[in-house]
Amino acid sequence: MTLALKDKELLDEEVQDIEWLKCQQSCLYFLTKYAYVQNFSNSRKEKWKAYPYLADIVNILLDESTKDLIVLKARQLGLSWLLCGISLWKTMFSDMSRVTYISENEAKAWDMLSKSKFIWENLPEWMRIEQKNPDSKALMNFKSHHSYIETVPCTENAGRGSNASLIVRDEVAFQEYAAQNFISLGPAIDAGNAKLVDISTINVTDTKNHFTERVNRAMSCAVRTDMPSGLTVFRGGDSGATLLFAGVHLRPDREDG
């Protein structure tokens, strides 16, 4: 016996409500089941894969005790997509989450936001809560609640007076004003109002940049933990930040070159 159309619609709504609750309770569930990313190597849309090291980063970042996270990474590990997915999750499923992306320049800041928007665009229709400013390159917000993601290029004053709950600085080693910008962000971070994530590859042309200094301070006197996923974690260093080292061989399908 087939369900009547009205009964099927009610059943679908009930399933959607359950799925929404599961996603709200678990970022990993949301990303694993619903997130798609772009693979620029083969120009394809692909399902996000929960590699163990990515799952570890999600758990570490979302832990309440993690306020200042530094990620020293190799290329092509999918970490930018991961952070954009986490940011989308926070803003979709929470009424008052505010995320700020700070990148080297305006174009790269827009590119970060475009990743979050791509994940949103490829969600099931019933899950895509309506955007308030869908054409904006620098802002992603929603009609139903007050959470948002904003992007800003790195300047000396970027983030000053920020009320963001999550600040992501991408490729910090290549940001000209990263040190000055860090000072601007200091009050929000010190007050515990914001969680900071600094992520970058190595800048071999400038070995004394702000990011390298942050890495060295976080590593000094820290306790090292080598996780089964291959991720290396340093905690309790001089700066108090948590440092993650994501090496080149973590991702099994990584393409060199």
mmCIF file of C-alpha atoms in Angstrom:
data_model
loop_
_atom_site.group_PDB
_atom_site.id
_atom_site.type_symbol
_atom_site.label_atom_id
_atom_site.label_comp_id
_atom_site.label_asym_id
_atom_site.label_seq_id
_atom_site.Cartn_x
_atom_site.Cartn_y
_atom_site.Cartn_z
ATOM 1 C CA MET A 1 0.000 0.000 0.000
ATOM 2 C CA THR A 2 1.421 3.367 -0.976
ATOM 3 C CA LEU A 3 1.316 6.387 1.284
ATOM 4 C CA ALA A 4 -1.138 9.130 0.434
ATOM 5 C CA LEU A 5 0.564 12.280 -0.857
ATOM 6 C CA LYS A 6 -0.264 14.248 2.291
ATOM 7 C CA ASP A 7 1.059 11.464 4.534
ATOM 8 C CA LYS A 8 4.265 11.307 2.488
ATOM 9 C CA GLU A 9 4.760 15.069 2.811
ATOM 10 C CA LEU A 10 4.328 14.830 6.576
ATOM 11 C CA LEU A 11 6.791 11.946 6.674
ATOM 12 C CA ASP A 12 9.303 13.902 4.608
ATOM 13 C CA GLU A 13 8.988 16.904 6.932
ATOM 14 C CA GLU A 14 9.532 14.676 9.953
ATOM 15 C CA VAL A 15 12.658 13.159 8.405
ATOM 16 C CA GLN A 16 13.947 16.629 7.525
ATOM 17 C CA ASP A 17 13.399 17.831 11.091
ATOM 18 C CA ILE A 18 15.352 14.843 12.410
ATOM 19 C CA GLU A 19 18.163 15.433 9.914
ATOM 20 C CA TRP A 20 18.299 19.131 10.789
ATOM 21 C CA LEU A 21 18.656 18.252 14.471
ATOM 22 C CA LYS A 22 21.421 15.721 13.726
ATOM 23 C CA CYS A 23 23.313 18.342 11.707
ATOM 24 C CA GLN A 24 22.826 20.963 14.395
ATOM 25 C CA GLN A 25 24.285 18.616 16.997
ATOM 26 C CA SER A 26 27.273 17.449 14.930
ATOM 27 C CA CYS A 27 29.393 19.402 12.486
ATOM 28 C CA LEU A 28 31.012 16.155 11.324
ATOM 29 C CA TYR A 29 27.616 14.642 10.558
ATOM 30 C CA PHE A 30 26.609 17.729 8.568
ATOM 31 C CA LEU A 31 29.809 17.795 6.525
ATOM 32 C CA THR A 32 30.006 14.049 5.961
ATOM 33 C CA LYS A 33 26.415 13.633 4.831
ATOM 34 C CA TYR A 34 25.650 16.895 3.044
ATOM 35 C CA ALA A 35 28.794 18.838 2.071
ATOM 36 C CA TYR A 36 30.187 18.957 -1.459
ATOM 37 C CA VAL A 37 33.433 20.662 -2.447
ATOM 38 C CA GLN A 38 35.159 21.592 -5.685
ATOM 39 C CA ASN A 39 38.146 19.575 -6.842
ATOM 40 C CA PHE A 40 40.110 22.061 -8.944
ATOM 41 C CA SER A 41 42.502 19.358 -10.141
ATOM 42 C CA ASN A 42 39.805 17.607 -12.158
ATOM 43 C CA SER A 43 37.151 20.372 -12.238
ATOM 44 C CA ARG A 44 34.600 18.187 -10.491
ATOM 45 C CA LYS A 45 32.188 18.528 -7.617
ATOM 46 C CA GLU A 46 32.951 15.898 -4.987
ATOM 47 C CA LYS A 47 31.461 14.703 -1.736
ATOM 48 C CA TRP A 48 33.444 15.928 1.241
ATOM 49 C CA LYS A 49 35.509 13.120 2.729
ATOM 50 C CA ALA A 50 35.979 12.797 6.470
ATOM 51 C CA TYR A 51 39.624 11.804 6.492
ATOM 52 C CA PRO A 52 40.711 11.024 10.073
ATOM 53 C CA TYR A 53 42.981 14.078 10.300
ATOM 54 C CA LEU A 54 40.108 16.350 9.207
ATOM 55 C CA ALA A 55 37.819 14.800 11.821
ATOM 56 C CA ASP A 56 40.510 15.415 14.447
ATOM 57 C CA ILE A 57 40.764 19.079 13.447
ATOM 58 C CA VAL A 58 36.988 19.505 13.700
ATOM 59 C CA ASN A 59 36.979 18.064 17.209
ATOM 60 C CA ILE A 60 39.959 20.136 18.345
ATOM 61 C CA LEU A 61 38.659 23.387 16.863
ATOM 62 C CA LEU A 62 35.154 23.008 18.272
ATOM 63 C CA ASP A 63 36.381 22.021 21.731
ATOM 64 C CA GLU A 64 35.480 24.818 24.143
ATOM 65 C CA SER A 65 39.003 24.814 25.583
ATOM 66 C CA THR A 66 40.510 25.748 22.188
ATOM 67 C CA LYS A 67 40.592 29.539 21.944
ATOM 68 C CA ASP A 68 43.712 30.079 19.834
ATOM 69 C CA LEU A 69 44.514 27.500 17.149
ATOM 70 C CA ILE A 70 47.502 27.571 14.783
ATOM 71 C CA VAL A 71 47.656 25.160 11.851
ATOM 72 C CA LEU A 72 50.951 24.719 10.006
ATOM 73 C CA LYS A 73 50.014 22.756 6.919
ATOM 74 C CA ALA A 74 51.164 21.296 3.643
ATOM 75 C CA ARG A 75 49.274 22.163 0.476
ATOM 76 C CA GLN A 76 46.280 20.283 -0.943
ATOM 77 C CA LEU A 77 45.014 18.886 2.341
ATOM 78 C CA GLY A 78 41.528 20.383 2.073
ATOM 79 C CA LEU A 79 41.889 22.540 5.181
ATOM 80 C CA SER A 80 40.500 25.732 3.649
ATOM 81 C CA TRP A 81 37.396 23.815 2.553
ATOM 82 C CA LEU A 82 37.146 22.315 6.031
ATOM 83 C CA LEU A 83 37.232 25.706 7.748
ATOM 84 C CA CYS A 84 34.698 27.117 5.305
ATOM 85 C CA GLY A 85 32.446 24.144 5.998
ATOM 86 C CA ILE A 86 32.765 24.572 9.760
ATOM 87 C CA SER A 87 32.014 28.280 9.410
ATOM 88 C CA LEU A 88 28.896 27.579 7.365
ATOM 89 C CA TRP A 89 27.760 25.003 9.922
ATOM 90 C CA LYS A 90 28.219 27.459 12.788
ATOM 91 C CA THR A 91 26.259 30.212 11.073
ATOM 92 C CA MET A 92 23.467 28.024 9.686
ATOM 93 C CA PHE A 93 22.697 26.162 12.886
ATOM 94 C CA SER A 94 23.231 28.915 15.446
ATOM 95 C CA ASP A 95 21.339 32.166 15.787
ATOM 96 C CA MET A 96 24.226 34.397 16.889
ATOM 97 C CA SER A 97 27.434 33.020 15.354
ATOM 98 C CA ARG A 98 29.614 35.586 13.619
ATOM 99 C CA VAL A 99 32.572 34.483 11.492
ATOM 100 C CA THR A 100 35.258 36.702 9.982
ATOM 101 C CA TYR A 101 37.636 35.527 7.236
ATOM 102 C CA ILE A 102 40.836 37.567 6.971
ATOM 103 C CA SER A 103 42.938 36.909 3.872
ATOM 104 C CA GLU A 104 45.971 38.392 2.136
ATOM 105 C CA ASN A 105 43.896 40.604 -0.155
ATOM 106 C CA GLU A 106 40.307 41.259 -1.164
ATOM 107 C CA ALA A 107 40.238 38.681 -3.971
ATOM 108 C CA LYS A 108 41.483 35.900 -1.684
ATOM 109 C CA ALA A 109 39.031 36.949 1.017
ATOM 110 C CA TRP A 110 36.204 36.626 -1.511
ATOM 111 C CA ASP A 111 37.536 33.225 -2.559
ATOM 112 C CA MET A 112 37.275 31.977 1.019
ATOM 113 C CA LEU A 113 33.648 33.030 1.230
ATOM 114 C CA SER A 114 32.886 31.492 -2.161
ATOM 115 C CA LYS A 115 33.780 28.082 -0.700
ATOM 116 C CA SER A 116 31.183 28.450 2.049
ATOM 117 C CA LYS A 117 28.654 29.587 -0.526
ATOM 118 C CA PHE A 118 29.474 26.627 -2.784
ATOM 119 C CA ILE A 119 28.785 24.187 0.053
ATOM 120 C CA TRP A 120 25.498 25.992 0.773
ATOM 121 C CA GLU A 121 24.478 25.952 -2.908
ATOM 122 C CA ASN A 122 24.892 22.170 -3.045
ATOM 123 C CA LEU A 123 22.878 21.372 0.056
ATOM 124 C CA PRO A 124 19.425 19.786 -0.373
ATOM 125 C CA GLU A 125 16.834 22.415 -1.209
ATOM 126 C CA TRP A 126 14.995 21.980 2.084
ATOM 127 C CA MET A 127 18.207 22.684 4.022
ATOM 128 C CA ARG A 128 19.244 25.851 2.166
ATOM 129 C CA ILE A 129 17.985 28.555 4.488
ATOM 130 C CA GLU A 130 17.498 31.722 2.485
ATOM 131 C CA GLN A 131 20.370 34.170 2.210
ATOM 132 C CA LYS A 132 19.719 37.826 2.883
ATOM 133 C CA ASN A 133 22.368 39.178 0.495
ATOM 134 C CA PRO A 134 22.993 36.340 -1.987
ATOM 135 C CA ASP A 135 24.924 38.498 -4.472
ATOM 136 C CA SER A 136 27.437 39.848 -1.958
ATOM 137 C CA LYS A 137 31.030 38.687 -2.404
ATOM 138 C CA ALA A 138 32.026 39.809 1.081
ATOM 139 C CA LEU A 139 29.062 38.796 3.246
ATOM 140 C CA MET A 140 26.918 35.712 3.763
ATOM 141 C CA ASN A 141 23.947 36.226 6.038
ATOM 142 C CA PHE A 142 20.452 34.825 6.395
ATOM 143 C CA LYS A 143 16.897 36.133 6.528
ATOM 144 C CA SER A 144 15.846 33.842 9.369
ATOM 145 C CA HIS A 145 18.485 34.692 11.994
ATOM 146 C CA HIS A 146 21.408 36.927 12.908
ATOM 147 C CA SER A 147 24.468 34.786 12.147
ATOM 148 C CA TYR A 148 26.796 35.744 9.305
ATOM 149 C CA ILE A 149 30.164 35.226 7.635
ATOM 150 C CA GLU A 150 32.092 38.308 6.550
ATOM 151 C CA THR A 151 35.386 38.666 4.692
ATOM 152 C CA VAL A 152 38.024 41.364 5.020
ATOM 153 C CA PRO A 153 41.497 41.771 3.502
ATOM 154 C CA CYS A 154 44.404 41.914 5.939
ATOM 155 C CA THR A 155 45.166 45.476 6.970
ATOM 156 C CA GLU A 156 46.730 46.934 10.107
ATOM 157 C CA ASN A 157 43.273 47.477 11.610
ATOM 158 C CA ALA A 158 41.405 44.500 10.187
ATOM 159 C CA GLY A 159 39.200 43.032 12.892
ATOM 160 C CA ARG A 160 39.610 45.969 15.305
ATOM 161 C CA GLY A 161 36.556 46.038 17.556
ATOM 162 C CA SER A 162 35.438 42.715 16.123
ATOM 163 C CA ASN A 163 32.485 40.965 17.715
ATOM 164 C CA ALA A 164 33.126 37.756 15.769
ATOM 165 C CA SER A 165 32.856 34.453 17.571
ATOM 166 C CA LEU A 166 35.257 32.811 15.077
ATOM 167 C CA ILE A 167 38.100 34.537 13.222
ATOM 168 C CA VAL A 168 39.912 32.619 10.484
ATOM 169 C CA ARG A 169 43.160 34.086 9.129
ATOM 170 C CA ASP A 170 44.115 32.231 5.948
ATOM 171 C CA GLU A 171 47.739 31.913 4.724
ATOM 172 C CA VAL A 172 48.917 34.134 7.569
ATOM 173 C CA ALA A 173 52.602 33.769 6.631
ATOM 174 C CA PHE A 174 51.912 35.789 3.470
ATOM 175 C CA GLN A 175 49.883 38.586 5.061
ATOM 176 C CA GLU A 176 51.843 41.849 5.140
ATOM 177 C CA TYR A 177 50.087 43.270 8.192
ATOM 178 C CA ALA A 178 49.554 40.008 10.084
ATOM 179 C CA ALA A 179 51.458 41.141 13.204
ATOM 180 C CA GLN A 180 49.640 44.484 13.432
ATOM 181 C CA ASN A 181 46.353 42.781 12.704
ATOM 182 C CA PHE A 182 46.981 40.296 15.533
ATOM 183 C CA ILE A 183 47.335 43.197 17.955
ATOM 184 C CA SER A 184 44.015 44.612 16.735
ATOM 185 C CA LEU A 185 42.332 41.288 17.374
ATOM 186 C CA GLY A 186 43.929 40.896 20.794
ATOM 187 C CA PRO A 187 41.181 42.393 22.991
ATOM 188 C CA ALA A 188 38.458 40.169 21.546
ATOM 189 C CA ILE A 189 40.632 37.056 21.839
ATOM 190 C CA ASP A 190 41.902 37.867 25.353
ATOM 191 C CA ALA A 191 38.353 38.502 26.566
ATOM 192 C CA GLY A 192 37.382 35.019 25.418
ATOM 193 C CA ASN A 193 34.735 36.379 23.073
ATOM 194 C CA ALA A 194 36.435 35.109 19.906
ATOM 195 C CA LYS A 195 38.101 31.894 18.793
ATOM 196 C CA LEU A 196 41.088 32.517 16.487
ATOM 197 C CA VAL A 197 42.314 30.095 13.826
ATOM 198 C CA ASP A 198 45.580 30.922 12.056
ATOM 199 C CA ILE A 199 46.294 28.626 9.113
ATOM 200 C CA SER A 200 49.174 28.779 6.664
ATOM 201 C CA THR A 201 51.792 27.013 4.620
ATOM 202 C CA ILE A 202 55.443 27.960 5.074
ATOM 203 C CA ASN A 203 56.707 31.181 3.518
ATOM 204 C CA VAL A 204 60.246 30.163 2.529
ATOM 205 C CA THR A 205 61.138 33.706 1.434
ATOM 206 C CA ASP A 206 60.473 35.115 4.895
ATOM 207 C CA THR A 207 61.454 32.776 7.722
ATOM 208 C CA LYS A 208 60.964 35.395 10.461
ATOM 209 C CA ASN A 209 57.393 36.382 9.683
ATOM 210 C CA HIS A 210 54.588 36.722 12.217
ATOM 211 C CA PHE A 211 53.186 33.251 11.546
ATOM 212 C CA THR A 212 56.555 31.533 12.064
ATOM 213 C CA GLU A 213 57.000 33.409 15.335
ATOM 214 C CA ARG A 214 53.534 32.253 16.425
ATOM 215 C CA VAL A 215 54.432 28.667 15.567
ATOM 216 C CA ASN A 216 57.729 28.836 17.474
ATOM 217 C CA ARG A 217 56.120 30.297 20.597
ATOM 218 C CA ALA A 218 53.332 27.705 20.555
ATOM 219 C CA MET A 219 55.887 24.902 20.201
ATOM 220 C CA SER A 220 58.277 26.176 22.895
ATOM 221 C CA CYS A 221 57.915 24.065 26.072
ATOM 222 C CA ALA A 222 54.774 22.443 24.652
ATOM 223 C CA VAL A 223 53.645 18.846 25.097
ATOM 224 C CA ARG A 224 53.615 16.964 21.797
ATOM 225 C CA THR A 225 50.962 14.403 20.879
ATOM 226 C CA ASP A 226 51.125 12.303 17.713
ATOM 227 C CA MET A 227 47.585 11.296 16.850
ATOM 228 C CA PRO A 228 46.692 8.041 15.041
ATOM 229 C CA SER A 229 45.463 10.108 12.086
ATOM 230 C CA GLY A 230 49.011 11.423 11.545
ATOM 231 C CA LEU A 231 48.206 14.882 12.900
ATOM 232 C CA THR A 232 50.739 16.277 15.396
ATOM 233 C CA VAL A 233 49.402 18.427 18.236
ATOM 234 C CA PHE A 234 51.364 20.754 20.525
ATOM 235 C CA ARG A 235 49.684 22.094 23.667
ATOM 236 C CA GLY A 236 50.824 24.121 26.649
ATOM 237 C CA GLY A 237 53.534 26.125 24.887
ATOM 238 C CA ASP A 238 54.712 29.600 25.830
ATOM 239 C CA SER A 239 51.919 31.383 23.949
ATOM 240 C CA GLY A 240 49.117 29.155 25.209
ATOM 241 C CA ALA A 241 47.964 28.468 21.660
ATOM 242 C CA THR A 242 47.248 24.985 20.346
ATOM 243 C CA LEU A 243 49.484 24.135 17.388
ATOM 244 C CA LEU A 244 48.660 21.523 14.754
ATOM 245 C CA PHE A 245 51.135 20.226 12.211
ATOM 246 C CA ALA A 246 49.414 18.787 9.142
ATOM 247 C CA GLY A 247 52.067 17.122 7.026
ATOM 248 C CA VAL A 248 52.188 16.320 3.352
ATOM 249 C CA HIS A 249 51.298 12.627 3.631
ATOM 250 C CA LEU A 250 48.103 12.950 5.669
ATOM 251 C CA ARG A 251 45.746 12.850 2.711
ATOM 252 C CA PRO A 252 45.873 9.500 0.874
ATOM 253 C CA ASP A 253 44.721 10.864 -2.482
ATOM 254 C CA ARG A 254 46.807 14.049 -2.406
ATOM 255 C CA GLU A 255 48.231 15.015 -5.808
ATOM 256 C CA ASP A 256 51.833 16.233 -5.759
ATOM 257 C CA GLY A 257 53.152 18.868 -8.109
#
